[in-house]
Amino acid sequence: MSDTRTISLTLNGAAKTAETDVRVNLADFLRHSLEATGTHVGCEHGVCGACTVIVDGQPVRACLMLAVQADGSTVETVEGLATDGALSDLQAAFSRHHGLQCGFCTPGMLMTLHAFLKEVPNPSETEVREAISGNICRCTGYQGIVAAALDVAASRKGA
Amino acid sequence: MGARLFGASVQRLEDARLVTGRGRYVDDIHPAGVVHAAFVRSSLAHGLIQSIDTSVARTMPGVLAVYVMSDFAAFASGPLPQLAPHPLIQGPITYEPLASGEVRHVGEAIAMVLATSRAEAEDAAERINLDIEPLPVAADLAHALDPDAPKARSERADNRLATLKTAFGDVAGTFARADHVLKETFTVHRGGCHSMETRGVIATFDADDRRLEMWTSSQSPYLVRRNLASYFGLDESAVRVRAPDVGGGFGPKAAVYPEEAAVALAAMMTGKPVKWIEDRSEHFLATTQQRDQIWELEVAASNDGRLLGVRGRCLHDNGAYAPYGAILPATALGSFPGPYALEALDISIDIVLTNLVPTTPVRGASRPSVAFVLERLADRVARHLGLPREEIRRRSFIRVEQMPYVTGTKARDGSPISYDSGDYTAALNLVLDKIDADGFAARRAEAASRGKLLGLGLASCVEDTGLGPFEGATVRVSSRGRVIVTTGAASQGQGHQTTLAQIAADALGVSLENVSVEAADSGKFPLGISTIASRVAVTAGSSVELAAQQVRRKALKTASHLLEAAEDDLEIENGVVFVKGASDVKVTLATLAQSLAGTAGMRLPGGIEPDLAATAYFESTALTFAHGSNACEVEVDPETGDVRITRYVVAHDCGRLINPLIVDGQIRGGVIHGIGNALYERMIHDDQGQPLTATYADYLLPMASEMPNIEIYHLESPSPRNPLGVKGAGEGGTIPAAACVISAIEDAIGPGGTFLRHHPISFEEVAGLIDTRTI
């Protein structure tokens, strides 16, 4: 029961090491052991997407992945999106388009779209909606989130 | 003054924290030495607890304590106080913190484990053995009042908790004289809360001072304080309750819960900080829901399509407890007659006890349900008379020249309800114009050529907002010239930090960035009610306006003294008070605040009272009424019944808009919630009260891939009932949405099809309603 492992990973560019029970999922490890509470836990059964983080370049549900599976990995979370205190273009667009209200789903939405826009830099609205179809938002009706993603894609294209 | 912020779509002050992961929700707070709670819950919907064997659990790793109700005897016993007493409800029909005798729904908390980690607490909770003797289960609303129905609560004679009534006009005469009387039965189902943040609570207790401090993910921190202080016999001054960032509320987080009391008791017992974070499974089992109402109604109408009267009754599924009194069914009564100038009304609501989770308001409370039945009746009359649906409404609406319009119904305080302002027909005409109703026939023909059925839906509503009595506010200028707004009104994502700051910034001539809003901390502001019923813009917003204007007058008076200038000659811009036309004769708000903060041995300027601050409690003595009309188009696949909402247009009037960006967000989210109620969200229990849809694989929420864009058009009929002219906007999106979508599906199926009497409607049901031979 108290079987533990020492996990070392790179979190938003910084090396982190902490000991954890083997049964602890990545979301709880990030939140409790590494005190990175920006990642949120909404459903704990892999549907709501609030806990989405990027592990070795791929978006994953941190509630469905054990912390031990992330040993040696590079993990990106919402805390890593801004640079030197300046919001990323996606974060700024979320605010501009009112893509968040209570903010609880927001970290997962941001990380899902952060990864998606790298893969699909010029998406259609339908593609954006499909991309976040695994992230539940109860507040916004999604429209501001979709608009933010399309706005970012357009401005990156123009840049 | 500079450009006014009131009315501008400024970006939210909340956002920078929330998009960078610096939000601070209950589970992000870690008091030193905190221990974690897990609950053991009833697996039966109804039974008598015979024994609770905690012997193994107590020996498990990491376990500090295991509690059942009797363990709390030194601090508390019996059921929690009624949150909202109602004269017709003999009570209390409230929970004990932990059930000690009879359990009355699946998921009711019975025992509690404290451990050094949540995982260890859950491990131990699994090893607690419950012996519960099953009792017959009342799970069927339709038959729960039958003479031989099982009783949901053994101590009561039957399952009728109370019957609420409202009536006006000559009901018998109106129905006797009417050209047409139609009778219909509707079943309306609303789902659960499903805020993305579940509930959570942390409690600490200082045994020496007998001070209880809590953080709770609540819409009603002050009601939690009042309820628990009363229950524990503590003075309210010894209980501090804070709501930090809250990840959505939608109504159920307005109730006071037994877990809040149990966590507080565990802190009192141990002297340690105790945290409990609800998991999603518990959210399905123990957070209040809304579920079913069955409406049997008759409508009286004239040959020319005027709705004259409505009468009938409603069976309302209350669940097993009434933690929130009769607010949900009472809100149903208060939602009549909607936008219709009825001559007569007679409605009764039977509040029915069942062995299910209690029902309390979910976004819109009973207003969406009443909008659904009224809009369905209007469509039914249209069908019967062969008139367009919009014509029934135009001929039946309350007209703008009738404002203020006394409806005939009564508010919660017994005062007569009157609608204050609004042009309902204008909203209807606007939405029909914007969706291009005239071009619908051509679009329908085009869809038919692709083998699809296109339907146009229509629904209108009136929403009572600004429920009294108040949310107060203090506005204070700090010694650095910063404007600090403090209020009891809690936020769950509505953007109050921004909208309240806009109001204060305008009044005091400072920039938005120079205003901070601190809310929902009983240690910082003395009183509060709750963020419910689309009331905060009206109540807290008006209080901020009144307090900020008082501060402005005080600043001008103080500056007048310091600058030796007449008050009327002074202006405030960018935090500086100056003489008009002589802007170098000036003093900053910071200096004024410092001068009123006092210096040892020195007199205050001009004999003015200390503190550049003011507190106001705007009392909202009469509701203010928002309204709107929605129209949507759905495309139905006749083979699969798949319903795709292709357009959704809202014409909405919530008076003056403080921040259109935020209002639009409220409406959009609200509409999507209503679409969920129309098509997806279905909390199903079997005949033994066992929940069958307790994961997001079985209980479907609206997802981005299925949702339309929502087009919004505003009308602005200022409310004469508050200093800002505002009306609430939190629920106006949800209220007509299910009615609108169902109306569109019915229209898609065609005039010869079935009249739809319920929601949600599944795609399988839709497919079954379509006679594919005729397509």
Short mmCIF file of C-alpha atoms in Angstrom, two decimals, chain A residues 1 23 31-32 37-38 40-45 47-48 78-79 82 87 91-92 94-98 100-107 110 125 129-130 132-143, chain B residues 11-12 15 18-21 25 27-28 30 119-120 123 192-194 196-198 246-248 250 279-280 363 492-493 661-662 665-666 668-669 672-673 681 695-696 701-705 707-710:
data_model
loop_
_atom_site.label_atom_id
_atom_site.label_comp_id
_atom_site.label_asym_id
_atom_site.label_seq_id
_atom_site.Cartn_x
_atom_site.Cartn_y
_atom_site.Cartn_z
CA MET A 1 0.00 0.00 0.00
CA ARG A 23 -1.11 4.82 -7.06
CA ARG A 31 -1.15 19.57 -7.59
CA HIS A 32 -0.09 18.14 -4.27
CA THR A 37 -2.36 23.81 -8.59
CA GLY A 38 -3.14 25.39 -11.95
CA HIS A 40 -7.64 21.20 -12.10
CA VAL A 41 -9.44 17.96 -11.41
CA GLY A 42 -13.05 17.98 -12.57
CA CYS A 43 -14.34 14.45 -12.99
CA GLU A 44 -11.57 11.96 -12.25
CA HIS A 45 -12.90 9.67 -14.95
CA VAL A 47 -14.33 12.91 -19.54
CA CYS A 48 -14.25 16.58 -18.54
CA VAL A 78 -1.00 26.09 -17.66
CA GLU A 79 1.62 27.69 -15.41
CA ALA A 82 2.99 32.83 -20.02
CA LEU A 87 0.31 36.19 -21.34
CA GLN A 91 -4.27 33.24 -22.94
CA ALA A 92 -4.78 36.85 -24.03
CA PHE A 94 -9.28 33.82 -24.01
CA SER A 95 -9.66 37.02 -22.02
CA ARG A 96 -10.43 39.18 -25.06
CA HIS A 97 -13.16 36.82 -26.27
CA HIS A 98 -14.55 36.06 -22.80
CA LEU A 100 -13.65 31.86 -19.49
CA GLN A 101 -16.00 32.58 -16.63
CA CYS A 102 -15.36 30.56 -13.48
CA GLY A 103 -11.95 29.56 -14.81
CA PHE A 104 -12.05 25.97 -13.62
CA CYS A 105 -12.04 24.27 -17.03
CA THR A 106 -9.76 26.94 -18.45
CA PRO A 107 -6.35 25.31 -17.80
CA LEU A 110 -5.82 26.16 -22.84
CA GLU A 125 -14.37 26.37 -36.61
CA ARG A 129 -14.96 22.51 -31.82
CA GLU A 130 -13.91 18.89 -32.40
CA ILE A 132 -12.23 20.71 -27.51
CA SER A 133 -15.06 18.18 -27.66
CA GLY A 134 -13.33 16.36 -24.82
CA ASN A 135 -13.32 19.41 -22.57
CA ILE A 136 -16.48 20.36 -20.71
CA CYS A 137 -17.25 23.97 -19.93
CA ARG A 138 -20.47 24.65 -18.04
CA CYS A 139 -20.15 28.43 -18.10
CA THR A 140 -19.34 29.90 -21.49
CA GLY A 141 -21.27 27.92 -24.07
CA TYR A 142 -17.85 27.41 -25.75
CA GLN A 143 -18.32 30.25 -28.24
CA GLN B 11 -11.99 42.68 -20.41
CA ARG B 12 -12.35 41.03 -17.07
CA ASP B 15 -8.87 36.74 -16.20
CA LEU B 18 -7.34 32.43 -14.04
CA VAL B 19 -5.61 31.91 -17.40
CA THR B 20 -2.22 31.56 -15.75
CA GLY B 21 -3.19 28.90 -13.23
CA TYR B 25 -10.13 27.39 -5.39
CA ASP B 27 -8.69 22.56 -3.10
CA ASP B 28 -5.78 24.90 -3.78
CA HIS B 30 -3.57 23.93 2.20
CA ALA B 119 -6.54 8.16 -0.48
CA GLU B 120 -6.05 6.72 3.00
CA ASP B 123 -9.28 3.19 1.87
CA GLY B 192 -28.01 18.45 -11.92
CA CYS B 193 -25.48 21.14 -11.15
CA HIS B 194 -22.33 19.93 -12.87
CA MET B 196 -16.76 21.82 -13.25
CA GLU B 197 -15.48 22.38 -9.74
CA THR B 198 -17.25 20.05 -7.35
CA VAL B 246 -15.53 29.08 -7.02
CA GLY B 247 -15.62 26.98 -10.15
CA GLY B 248 -19.23 27.46 -11.13
CA PHE B 250 -25.52 27.21 -11.06
CA ASP B 279 -15.50 13.79 -6.05
CA ARG B 280 -17.60 13.65 -9.19
CA ARG B 363 -29.90 27.73 -13.22
CA GLN B 492 -18.79 31.77 -9.31
CA GLY B 493 -17.57 33.18 -12.62
CA LEU B 661 -19.16 41.16 -23.08
CA ILE B 662 -20.06 39.66 -19.71
CA GLY B 665 -21.32 35.36 -21.85
CA GLN B 666 -24.04 34.84 -19.26
CA ARG B 668 -24.60 32.10 -24.10
CA GLY B 669 -23.75 29.83 -21.22
CA ILE B 672 -26.29 26.06 -23.77
CA HIS B 673 -27.46 24.87 -20.35
CA GLU B 681 -29.19 15.92 -19.52
CA THR B 695 -20.95 9.29 -14.76
CA TYR B 696 -20.35 11.59 -17.71
CA LEU B 701 -23.51 17.45 -20.95
CA PRO B 702 -23.47 19.82 -23.93
CA MET B 703 -20.09 19.66 -25.70
CA ALA B 704 -18.49 22.15 -28.06
CA SER B 705 -18.85 19.83 -31.03
CA MET B 707 -23.32 23.43 -29.75
CA PRO B 708 -24.27 26.27 -32.08
CA ASN B 709 -23.06 29.83 -31.93
CA ILE B 710 -25.57 32.01 -30.11
#
